[in-house]
PDB file of C-alpha atoms in Angstrom:
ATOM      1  CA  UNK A1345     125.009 130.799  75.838  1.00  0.00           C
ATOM      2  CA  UNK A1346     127.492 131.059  78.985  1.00  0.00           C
ATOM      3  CA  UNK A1347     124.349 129.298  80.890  1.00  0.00           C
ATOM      4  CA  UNK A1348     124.196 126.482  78.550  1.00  0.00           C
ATOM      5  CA  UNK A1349     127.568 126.059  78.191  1.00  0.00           C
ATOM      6  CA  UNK A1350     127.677 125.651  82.368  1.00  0.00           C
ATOM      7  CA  UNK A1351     125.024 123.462  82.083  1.00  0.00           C
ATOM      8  CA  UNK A1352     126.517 121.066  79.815  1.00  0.00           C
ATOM      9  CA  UNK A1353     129.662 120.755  81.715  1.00  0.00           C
ATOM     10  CA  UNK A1354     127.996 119.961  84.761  1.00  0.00           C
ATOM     11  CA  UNK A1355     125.890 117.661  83.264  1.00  0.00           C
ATOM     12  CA  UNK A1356     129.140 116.055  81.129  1.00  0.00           C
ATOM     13  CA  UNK A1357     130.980 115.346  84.703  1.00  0.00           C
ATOM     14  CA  UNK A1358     127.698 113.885  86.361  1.00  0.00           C
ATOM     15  CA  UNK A1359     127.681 109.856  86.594  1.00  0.00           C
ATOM     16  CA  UNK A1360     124.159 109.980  85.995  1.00  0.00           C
ATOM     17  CA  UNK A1361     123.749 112.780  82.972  1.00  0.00           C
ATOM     18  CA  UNK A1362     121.383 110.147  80.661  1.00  0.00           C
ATOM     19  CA  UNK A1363     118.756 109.680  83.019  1.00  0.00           C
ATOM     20  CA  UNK A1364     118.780 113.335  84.028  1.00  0.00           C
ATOM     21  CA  UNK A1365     118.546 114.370  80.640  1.00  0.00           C
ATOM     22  CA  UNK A1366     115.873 111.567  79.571  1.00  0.00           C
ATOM     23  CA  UNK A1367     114.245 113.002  82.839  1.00  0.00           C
ATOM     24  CA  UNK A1368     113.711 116.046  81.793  1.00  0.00           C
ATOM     25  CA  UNK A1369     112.616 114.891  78.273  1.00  0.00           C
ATOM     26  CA  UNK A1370     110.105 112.897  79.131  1.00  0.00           C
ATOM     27  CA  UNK A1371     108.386 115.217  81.749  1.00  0.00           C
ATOM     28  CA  UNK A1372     108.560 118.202  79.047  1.00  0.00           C
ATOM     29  CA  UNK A1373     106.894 116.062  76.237  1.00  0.00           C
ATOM     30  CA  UNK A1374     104.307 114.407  78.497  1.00  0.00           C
ATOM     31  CA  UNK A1375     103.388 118.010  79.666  1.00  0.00           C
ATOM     32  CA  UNK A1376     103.547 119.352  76.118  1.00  0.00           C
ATOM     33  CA  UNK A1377     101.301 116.441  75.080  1.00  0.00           C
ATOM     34  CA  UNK A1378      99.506 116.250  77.572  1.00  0.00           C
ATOM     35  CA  UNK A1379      98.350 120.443  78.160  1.00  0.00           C
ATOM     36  CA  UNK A1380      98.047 120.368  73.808  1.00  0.00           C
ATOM     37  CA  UNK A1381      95.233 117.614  74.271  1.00  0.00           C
ATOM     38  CA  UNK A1382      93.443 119.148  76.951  1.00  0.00           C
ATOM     39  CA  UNK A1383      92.798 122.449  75.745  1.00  0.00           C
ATOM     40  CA  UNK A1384      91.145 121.094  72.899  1.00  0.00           C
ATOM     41  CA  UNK A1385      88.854 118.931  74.833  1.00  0.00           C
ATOM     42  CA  UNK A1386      86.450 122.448  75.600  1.00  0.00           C
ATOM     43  CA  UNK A1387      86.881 121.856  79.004  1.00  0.00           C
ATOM     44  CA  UNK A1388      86.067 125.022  81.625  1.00  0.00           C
ATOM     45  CA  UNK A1389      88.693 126.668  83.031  1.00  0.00           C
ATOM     46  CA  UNK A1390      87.896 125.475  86.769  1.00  0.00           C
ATOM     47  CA  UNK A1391      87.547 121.838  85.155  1.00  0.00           C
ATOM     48  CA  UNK A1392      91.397 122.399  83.355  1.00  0.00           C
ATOM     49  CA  UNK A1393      92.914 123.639  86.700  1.00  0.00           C
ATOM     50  CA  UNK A1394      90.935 120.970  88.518  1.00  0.00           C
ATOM     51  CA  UNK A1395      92.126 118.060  86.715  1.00  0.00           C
ATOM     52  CA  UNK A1396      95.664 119.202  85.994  1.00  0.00           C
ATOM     53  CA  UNK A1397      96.494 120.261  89.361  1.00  0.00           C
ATOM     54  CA  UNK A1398      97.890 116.401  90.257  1.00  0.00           C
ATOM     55  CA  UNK A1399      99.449 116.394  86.854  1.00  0.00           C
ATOM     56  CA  UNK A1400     103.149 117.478  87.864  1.00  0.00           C
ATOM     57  CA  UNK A1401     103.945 115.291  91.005  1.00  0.00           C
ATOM     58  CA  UNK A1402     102.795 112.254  89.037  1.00  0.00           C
ATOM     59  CA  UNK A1403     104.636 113.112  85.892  1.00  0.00           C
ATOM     60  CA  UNK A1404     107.528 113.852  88.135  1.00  0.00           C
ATOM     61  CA  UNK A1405     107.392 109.571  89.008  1.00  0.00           C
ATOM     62  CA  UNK A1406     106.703 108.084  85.891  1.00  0.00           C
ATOM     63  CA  UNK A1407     109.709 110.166  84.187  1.00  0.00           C
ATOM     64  CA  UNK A1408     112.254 110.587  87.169  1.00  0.00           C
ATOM     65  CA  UNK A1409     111.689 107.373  88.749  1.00  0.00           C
ATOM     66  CA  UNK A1410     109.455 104.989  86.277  1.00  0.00           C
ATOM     67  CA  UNK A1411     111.017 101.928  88.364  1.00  0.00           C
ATOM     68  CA  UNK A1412     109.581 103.092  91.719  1.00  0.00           C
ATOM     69  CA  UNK A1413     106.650 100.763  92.239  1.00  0.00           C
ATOM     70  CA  UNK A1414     104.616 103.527  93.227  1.00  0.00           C
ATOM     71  CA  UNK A1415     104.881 104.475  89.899  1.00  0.00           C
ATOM     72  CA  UNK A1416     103.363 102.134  87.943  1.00  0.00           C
ATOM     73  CA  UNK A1417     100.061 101.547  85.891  1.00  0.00           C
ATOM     74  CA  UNK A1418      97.838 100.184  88.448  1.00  0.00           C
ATOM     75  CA  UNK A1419      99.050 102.432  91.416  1.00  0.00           C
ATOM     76  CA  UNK A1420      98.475 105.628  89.195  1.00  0.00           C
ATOM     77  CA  UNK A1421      95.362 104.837  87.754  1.00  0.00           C
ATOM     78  CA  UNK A1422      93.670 102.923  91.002  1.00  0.00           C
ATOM     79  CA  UNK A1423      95.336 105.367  93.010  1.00  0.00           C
ATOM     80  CA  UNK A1424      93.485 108.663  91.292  1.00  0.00           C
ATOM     81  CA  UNK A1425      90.253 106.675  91.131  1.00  0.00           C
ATOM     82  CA  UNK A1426      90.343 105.955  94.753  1.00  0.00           C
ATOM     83  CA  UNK A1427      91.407 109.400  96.013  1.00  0.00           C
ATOM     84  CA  UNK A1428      88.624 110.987  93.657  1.00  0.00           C
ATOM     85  CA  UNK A1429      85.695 108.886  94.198  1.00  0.00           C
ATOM     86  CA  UNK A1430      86.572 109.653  98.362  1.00  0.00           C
ATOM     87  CA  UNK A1431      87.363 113.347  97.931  1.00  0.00           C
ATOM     88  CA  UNK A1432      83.797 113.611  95.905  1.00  0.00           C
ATOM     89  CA  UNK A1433      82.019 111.620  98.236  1.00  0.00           C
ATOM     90  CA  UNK A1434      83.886 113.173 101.748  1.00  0.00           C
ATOM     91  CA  UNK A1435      82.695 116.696  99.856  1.00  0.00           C
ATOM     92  CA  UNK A1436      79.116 115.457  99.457  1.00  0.00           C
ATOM     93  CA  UNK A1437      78.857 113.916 102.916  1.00  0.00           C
ATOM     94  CA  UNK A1438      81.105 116.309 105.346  1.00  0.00           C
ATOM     95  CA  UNK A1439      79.673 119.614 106.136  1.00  0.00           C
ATOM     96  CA  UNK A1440      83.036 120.606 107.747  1.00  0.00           C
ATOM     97  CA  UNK A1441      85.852 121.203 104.922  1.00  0.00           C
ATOM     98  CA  UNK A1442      88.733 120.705 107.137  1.00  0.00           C
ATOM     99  CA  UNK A1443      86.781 117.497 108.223  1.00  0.00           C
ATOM    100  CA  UNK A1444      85.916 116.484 105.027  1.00  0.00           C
ATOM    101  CA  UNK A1445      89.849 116.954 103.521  1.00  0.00           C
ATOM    102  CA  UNK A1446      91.430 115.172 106.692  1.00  0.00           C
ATOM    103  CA  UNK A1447      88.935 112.475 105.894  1.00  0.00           C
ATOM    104  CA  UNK A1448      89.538 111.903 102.402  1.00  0.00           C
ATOM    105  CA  UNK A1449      93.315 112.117 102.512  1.00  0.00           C
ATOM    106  CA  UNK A1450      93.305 109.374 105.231  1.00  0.00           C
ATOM    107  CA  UNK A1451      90.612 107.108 103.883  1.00  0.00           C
ATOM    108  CA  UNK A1452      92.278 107.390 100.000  1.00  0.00           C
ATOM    109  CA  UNK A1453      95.802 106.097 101.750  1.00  0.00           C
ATOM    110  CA  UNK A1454      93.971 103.454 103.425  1.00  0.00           C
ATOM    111  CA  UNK A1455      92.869 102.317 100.790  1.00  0.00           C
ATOM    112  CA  UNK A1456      95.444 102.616  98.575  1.00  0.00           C
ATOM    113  CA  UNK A1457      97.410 100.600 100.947  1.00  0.00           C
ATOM    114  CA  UNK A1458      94.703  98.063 101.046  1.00  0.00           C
ATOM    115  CA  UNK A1459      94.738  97.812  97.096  1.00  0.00           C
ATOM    116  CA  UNK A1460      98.363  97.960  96.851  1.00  0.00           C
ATOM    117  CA  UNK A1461      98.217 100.939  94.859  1.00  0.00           C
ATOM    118  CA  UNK A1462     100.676 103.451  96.443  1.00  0.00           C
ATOM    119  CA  UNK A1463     100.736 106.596  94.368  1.00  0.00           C
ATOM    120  CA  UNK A1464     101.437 109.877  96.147  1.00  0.00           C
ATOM    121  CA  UNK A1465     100.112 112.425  93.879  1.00  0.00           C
ATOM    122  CA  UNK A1466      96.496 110.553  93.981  1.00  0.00           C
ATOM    123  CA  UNK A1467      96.595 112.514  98.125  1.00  0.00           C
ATOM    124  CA  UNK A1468      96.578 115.834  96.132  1.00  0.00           C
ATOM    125  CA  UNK A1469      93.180 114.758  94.201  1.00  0.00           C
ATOM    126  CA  UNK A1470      91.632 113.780  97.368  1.00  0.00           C
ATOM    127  CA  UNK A1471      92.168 117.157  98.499  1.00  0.00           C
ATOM    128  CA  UNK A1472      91.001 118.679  95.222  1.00  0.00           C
ATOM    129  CA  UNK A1473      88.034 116.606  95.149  1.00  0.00           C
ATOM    130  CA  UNK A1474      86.762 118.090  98.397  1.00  0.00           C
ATOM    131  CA  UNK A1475      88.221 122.046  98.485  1.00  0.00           C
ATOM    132  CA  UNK A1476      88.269 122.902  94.424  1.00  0.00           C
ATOM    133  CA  UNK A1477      84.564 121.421  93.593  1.00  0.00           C
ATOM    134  CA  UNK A1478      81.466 123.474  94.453  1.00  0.00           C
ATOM    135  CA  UNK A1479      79.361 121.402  97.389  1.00  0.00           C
ATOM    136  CA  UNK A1480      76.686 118.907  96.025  1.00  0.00           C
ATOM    137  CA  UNK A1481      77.848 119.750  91.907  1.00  0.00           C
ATOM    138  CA  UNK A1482      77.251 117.707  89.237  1.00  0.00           C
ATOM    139  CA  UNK A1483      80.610 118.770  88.002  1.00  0.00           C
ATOM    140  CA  UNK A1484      82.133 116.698  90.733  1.00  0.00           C
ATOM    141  CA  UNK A1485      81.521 113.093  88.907  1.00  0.00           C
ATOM    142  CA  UNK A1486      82.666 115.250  85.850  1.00  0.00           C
ATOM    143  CA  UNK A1487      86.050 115.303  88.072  1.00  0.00           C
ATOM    144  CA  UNK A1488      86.337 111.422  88.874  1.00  0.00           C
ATOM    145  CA  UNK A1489      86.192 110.696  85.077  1.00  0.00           C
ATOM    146  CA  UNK A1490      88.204 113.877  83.629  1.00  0.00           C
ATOM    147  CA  UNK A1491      90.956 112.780  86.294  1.00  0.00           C
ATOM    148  CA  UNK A1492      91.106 109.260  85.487  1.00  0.00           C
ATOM    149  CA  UNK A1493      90.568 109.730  81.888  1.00  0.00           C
ATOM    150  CA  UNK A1494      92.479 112.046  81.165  1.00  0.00           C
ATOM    151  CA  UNK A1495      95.226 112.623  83.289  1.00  0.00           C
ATOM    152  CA  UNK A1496      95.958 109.374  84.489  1.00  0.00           C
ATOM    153  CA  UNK A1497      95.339 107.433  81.428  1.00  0.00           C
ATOM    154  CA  UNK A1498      96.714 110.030  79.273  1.00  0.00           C
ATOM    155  CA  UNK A1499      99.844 109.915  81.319  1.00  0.00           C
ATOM    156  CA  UNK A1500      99.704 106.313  81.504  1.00  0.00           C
ATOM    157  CA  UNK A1501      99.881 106.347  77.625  1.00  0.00           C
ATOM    158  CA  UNK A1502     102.498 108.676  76.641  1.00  0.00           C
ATOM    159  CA  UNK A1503     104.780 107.427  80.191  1.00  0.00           C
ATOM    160  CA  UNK A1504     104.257 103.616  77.768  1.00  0.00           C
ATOM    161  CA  UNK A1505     105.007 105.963  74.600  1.00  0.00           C
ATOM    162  CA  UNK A1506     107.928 108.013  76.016  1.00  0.00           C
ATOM    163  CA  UNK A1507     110.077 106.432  78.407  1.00  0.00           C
ATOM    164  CA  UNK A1508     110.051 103.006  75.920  1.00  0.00           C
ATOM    165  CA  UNK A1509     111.305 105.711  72.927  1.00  0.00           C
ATOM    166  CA  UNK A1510     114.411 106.949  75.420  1.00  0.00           C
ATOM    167  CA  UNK A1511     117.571 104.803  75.371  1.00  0.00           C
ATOM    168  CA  UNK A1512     118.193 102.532  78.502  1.00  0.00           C
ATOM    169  CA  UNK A1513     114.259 102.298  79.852  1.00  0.00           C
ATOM    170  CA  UNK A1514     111.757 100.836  80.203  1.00  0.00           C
ATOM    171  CA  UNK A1515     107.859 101.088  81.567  1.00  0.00           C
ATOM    172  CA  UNK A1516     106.348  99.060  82.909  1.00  0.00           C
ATOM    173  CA  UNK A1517     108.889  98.079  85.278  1.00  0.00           C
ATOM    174  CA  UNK A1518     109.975  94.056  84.386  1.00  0.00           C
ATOM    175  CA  UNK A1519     110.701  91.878  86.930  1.00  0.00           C
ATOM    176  CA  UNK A1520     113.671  91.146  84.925  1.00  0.00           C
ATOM    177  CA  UNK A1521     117.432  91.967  86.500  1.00  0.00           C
ATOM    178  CA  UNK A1522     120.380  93.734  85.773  1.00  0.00           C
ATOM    179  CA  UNK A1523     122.585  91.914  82.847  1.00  0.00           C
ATOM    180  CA  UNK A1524     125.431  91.756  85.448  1.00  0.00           C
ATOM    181  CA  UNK A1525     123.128  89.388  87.427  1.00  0.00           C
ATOM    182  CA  UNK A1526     123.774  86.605  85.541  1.00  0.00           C
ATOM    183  CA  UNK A1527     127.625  86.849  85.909  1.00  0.00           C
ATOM    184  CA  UNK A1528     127.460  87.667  89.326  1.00  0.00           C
ATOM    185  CA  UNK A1529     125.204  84.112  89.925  1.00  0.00           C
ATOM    186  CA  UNK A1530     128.289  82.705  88.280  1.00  0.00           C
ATOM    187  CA  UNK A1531     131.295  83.713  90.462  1.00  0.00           C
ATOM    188  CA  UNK A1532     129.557  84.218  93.524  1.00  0.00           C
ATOM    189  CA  UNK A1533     129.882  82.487  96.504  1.00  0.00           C
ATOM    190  CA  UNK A1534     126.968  80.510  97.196  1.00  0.00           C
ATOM    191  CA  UNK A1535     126.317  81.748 100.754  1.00  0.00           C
ATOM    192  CA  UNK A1536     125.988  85.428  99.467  1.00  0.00           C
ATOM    193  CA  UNK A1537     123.295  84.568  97.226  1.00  0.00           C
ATOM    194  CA  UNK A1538     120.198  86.098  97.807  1.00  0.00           C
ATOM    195  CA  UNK A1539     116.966  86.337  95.468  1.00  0.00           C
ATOM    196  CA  UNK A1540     113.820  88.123  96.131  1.00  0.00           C
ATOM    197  CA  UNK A1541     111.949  85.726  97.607  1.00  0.00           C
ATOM    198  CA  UNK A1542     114.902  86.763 100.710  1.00  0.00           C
ATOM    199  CA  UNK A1543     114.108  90.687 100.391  1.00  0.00           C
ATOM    200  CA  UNK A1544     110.464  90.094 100.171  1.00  0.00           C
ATOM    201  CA  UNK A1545     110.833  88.565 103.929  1.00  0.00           C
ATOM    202  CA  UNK A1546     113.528  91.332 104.915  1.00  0.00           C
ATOM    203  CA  UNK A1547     110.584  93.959 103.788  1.00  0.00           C
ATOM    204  CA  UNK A1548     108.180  92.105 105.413  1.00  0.00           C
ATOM    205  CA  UNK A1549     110.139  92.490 108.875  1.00  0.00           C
ATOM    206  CA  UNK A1550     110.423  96.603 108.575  1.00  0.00           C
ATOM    207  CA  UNK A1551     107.473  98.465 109.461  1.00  0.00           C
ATOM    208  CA  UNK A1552     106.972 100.936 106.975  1.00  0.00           C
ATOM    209  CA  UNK A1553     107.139 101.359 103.251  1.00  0.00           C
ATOM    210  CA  UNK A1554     109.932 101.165 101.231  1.00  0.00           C
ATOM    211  CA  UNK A1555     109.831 102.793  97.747  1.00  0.00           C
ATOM    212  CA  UNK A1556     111.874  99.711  95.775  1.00  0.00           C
ATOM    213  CA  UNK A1557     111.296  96.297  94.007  1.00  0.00           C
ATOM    214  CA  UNK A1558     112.230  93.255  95.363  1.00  0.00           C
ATOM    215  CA  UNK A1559     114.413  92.480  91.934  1.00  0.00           C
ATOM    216  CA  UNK A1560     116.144  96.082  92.089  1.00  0.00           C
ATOM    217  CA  UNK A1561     117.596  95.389  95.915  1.00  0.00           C
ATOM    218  CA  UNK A1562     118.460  92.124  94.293  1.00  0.00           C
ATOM    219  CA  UNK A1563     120.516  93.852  91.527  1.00  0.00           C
ATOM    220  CA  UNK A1564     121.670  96.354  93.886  1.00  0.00           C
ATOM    221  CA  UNK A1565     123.284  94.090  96.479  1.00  0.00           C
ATOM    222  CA  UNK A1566     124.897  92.087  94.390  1.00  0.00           C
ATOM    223  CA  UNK A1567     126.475  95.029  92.875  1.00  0.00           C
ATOM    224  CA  UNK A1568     127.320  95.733  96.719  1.00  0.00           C
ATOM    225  CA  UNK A1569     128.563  92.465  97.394  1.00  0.00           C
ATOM    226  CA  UNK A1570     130.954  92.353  94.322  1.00  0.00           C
ATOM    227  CA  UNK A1571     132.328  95.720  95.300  1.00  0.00           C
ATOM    228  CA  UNK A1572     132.941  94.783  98.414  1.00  0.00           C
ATOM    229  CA  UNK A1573     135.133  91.892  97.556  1.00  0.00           C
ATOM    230  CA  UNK A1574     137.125  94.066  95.098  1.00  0.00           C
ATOM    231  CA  UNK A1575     137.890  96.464  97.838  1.00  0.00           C
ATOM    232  CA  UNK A1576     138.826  93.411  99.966  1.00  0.00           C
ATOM    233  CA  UNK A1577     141.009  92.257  97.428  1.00  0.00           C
ATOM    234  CA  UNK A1578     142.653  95.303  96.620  1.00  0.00           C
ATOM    235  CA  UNK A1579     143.140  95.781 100.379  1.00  0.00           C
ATOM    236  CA  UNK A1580     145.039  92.496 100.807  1.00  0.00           C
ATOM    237  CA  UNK A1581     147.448  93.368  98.088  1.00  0.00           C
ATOM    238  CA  UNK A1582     148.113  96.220  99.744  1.00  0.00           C
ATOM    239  CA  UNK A1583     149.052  94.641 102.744  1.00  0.00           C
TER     240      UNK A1583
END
């Protein structure tokens, strides 16, 4: 009781207590859900630990950050059917397992990065693919659909079910802004407007990946922008 009482204060003085809370939610059903369904499909054991080994990194994205483009449909579901086809296929072709691994972790984020779909968690089925499946088994096509099927598209299902149920989401991610966007358009100088056509470039410029849409920087500088004149304001009546 002490515990929980602890935990509700702290979460009661953090600015950000409903989306930890719907957080945690929505991972625990999904796993719930998602664990329930499986172990009535008759599955083996080796096939269960197999396909839910990826499970908790990408349930971690699509329920603590289901804006992250890395977390949505397409990246999760072409992201675990790249890495697995690879993995099986680097485990079929490469003698050498340390080979074979290095291989399919590289090729997958090649490709993933080729496809434009980013999604960590598909790196750990790669790895799976090649070091959890017996050499030249027909179980390992069994592992291509069972990971797809099941725990991408079933997570793809209840992250659609779950995090459009909790208050203040939304999944798929919209390219829609912030409802302050509108009123910031309004009273905003003209020469600090950007849209996302400008971030898009800025991205463009940086060599590496940035985890974050184009219409989120959007929101979040103008929320920048209008603090900063407040503070500039404020400042000047000070003065």
């Amino acid at each position: 009781m002490n515990s929980f009482k602890v935990l509700q204060k702290v979460l009661s003085n953090h600015p950000k207590s409903r989306e930890i809370i719907s957080a945690s939610l929505g991972a625990f059903t999904a796993i719930l859900l998602l664990m329930s369904l499986i172990s009535r499909l008759q599955l083996t054991m080796e096939m269960e630990l197999l396909v839910l080994a990826s499970m908790g990194a990408s349930t971690f994205l699509l329920f603590v950050l289901p804006h992250s483009p890395m977390a949505q449909p397409w990246p999760l579901m072409a992201g675990h059917l790249i890495a697995a086809v690879v993995g099986v296929n680097c485990n079929y072709w490469i003698a050498d397992p340390i080979i074979a691994t290095a291989t399919a972790v590289g090729l997958s984020v090649l490709l993933m990065h080729l496809l434009h779909a980013l999604h960590p968690p598909a790196a750990a089925t790669a790895i799976i693919a090649v070091i959890g499946l017996p050499e030249h088994s027909a179980i390992a096509w069994q592992f291509v659909y069972a990971v797809v099927i099941i725990n991408a598209g079933g997570l793809l299902f209840l992250s659609l079910l779950i995090n459009n149920l909790l208050p203040g989401r939304h999944y798929p991610q919209r390219d829609s802004h912030h409802k302050h966007h509108q009123q910031f358009i309004k009273s905003a100088d003209e020469k600090l407007l950007l849209n996302e056509a400008d971030f898009q470039w800025a991205l463009s410029q940086i060599d590496t990946v940035i985890d974050v849409s184009e219409t989120d920087l959007v929101d979040l500088y103008e929320f920048a922008a209008e603090h900063a004149e407040q503070r500039n304001i404020n400042q000047k009546n000070k003065n």
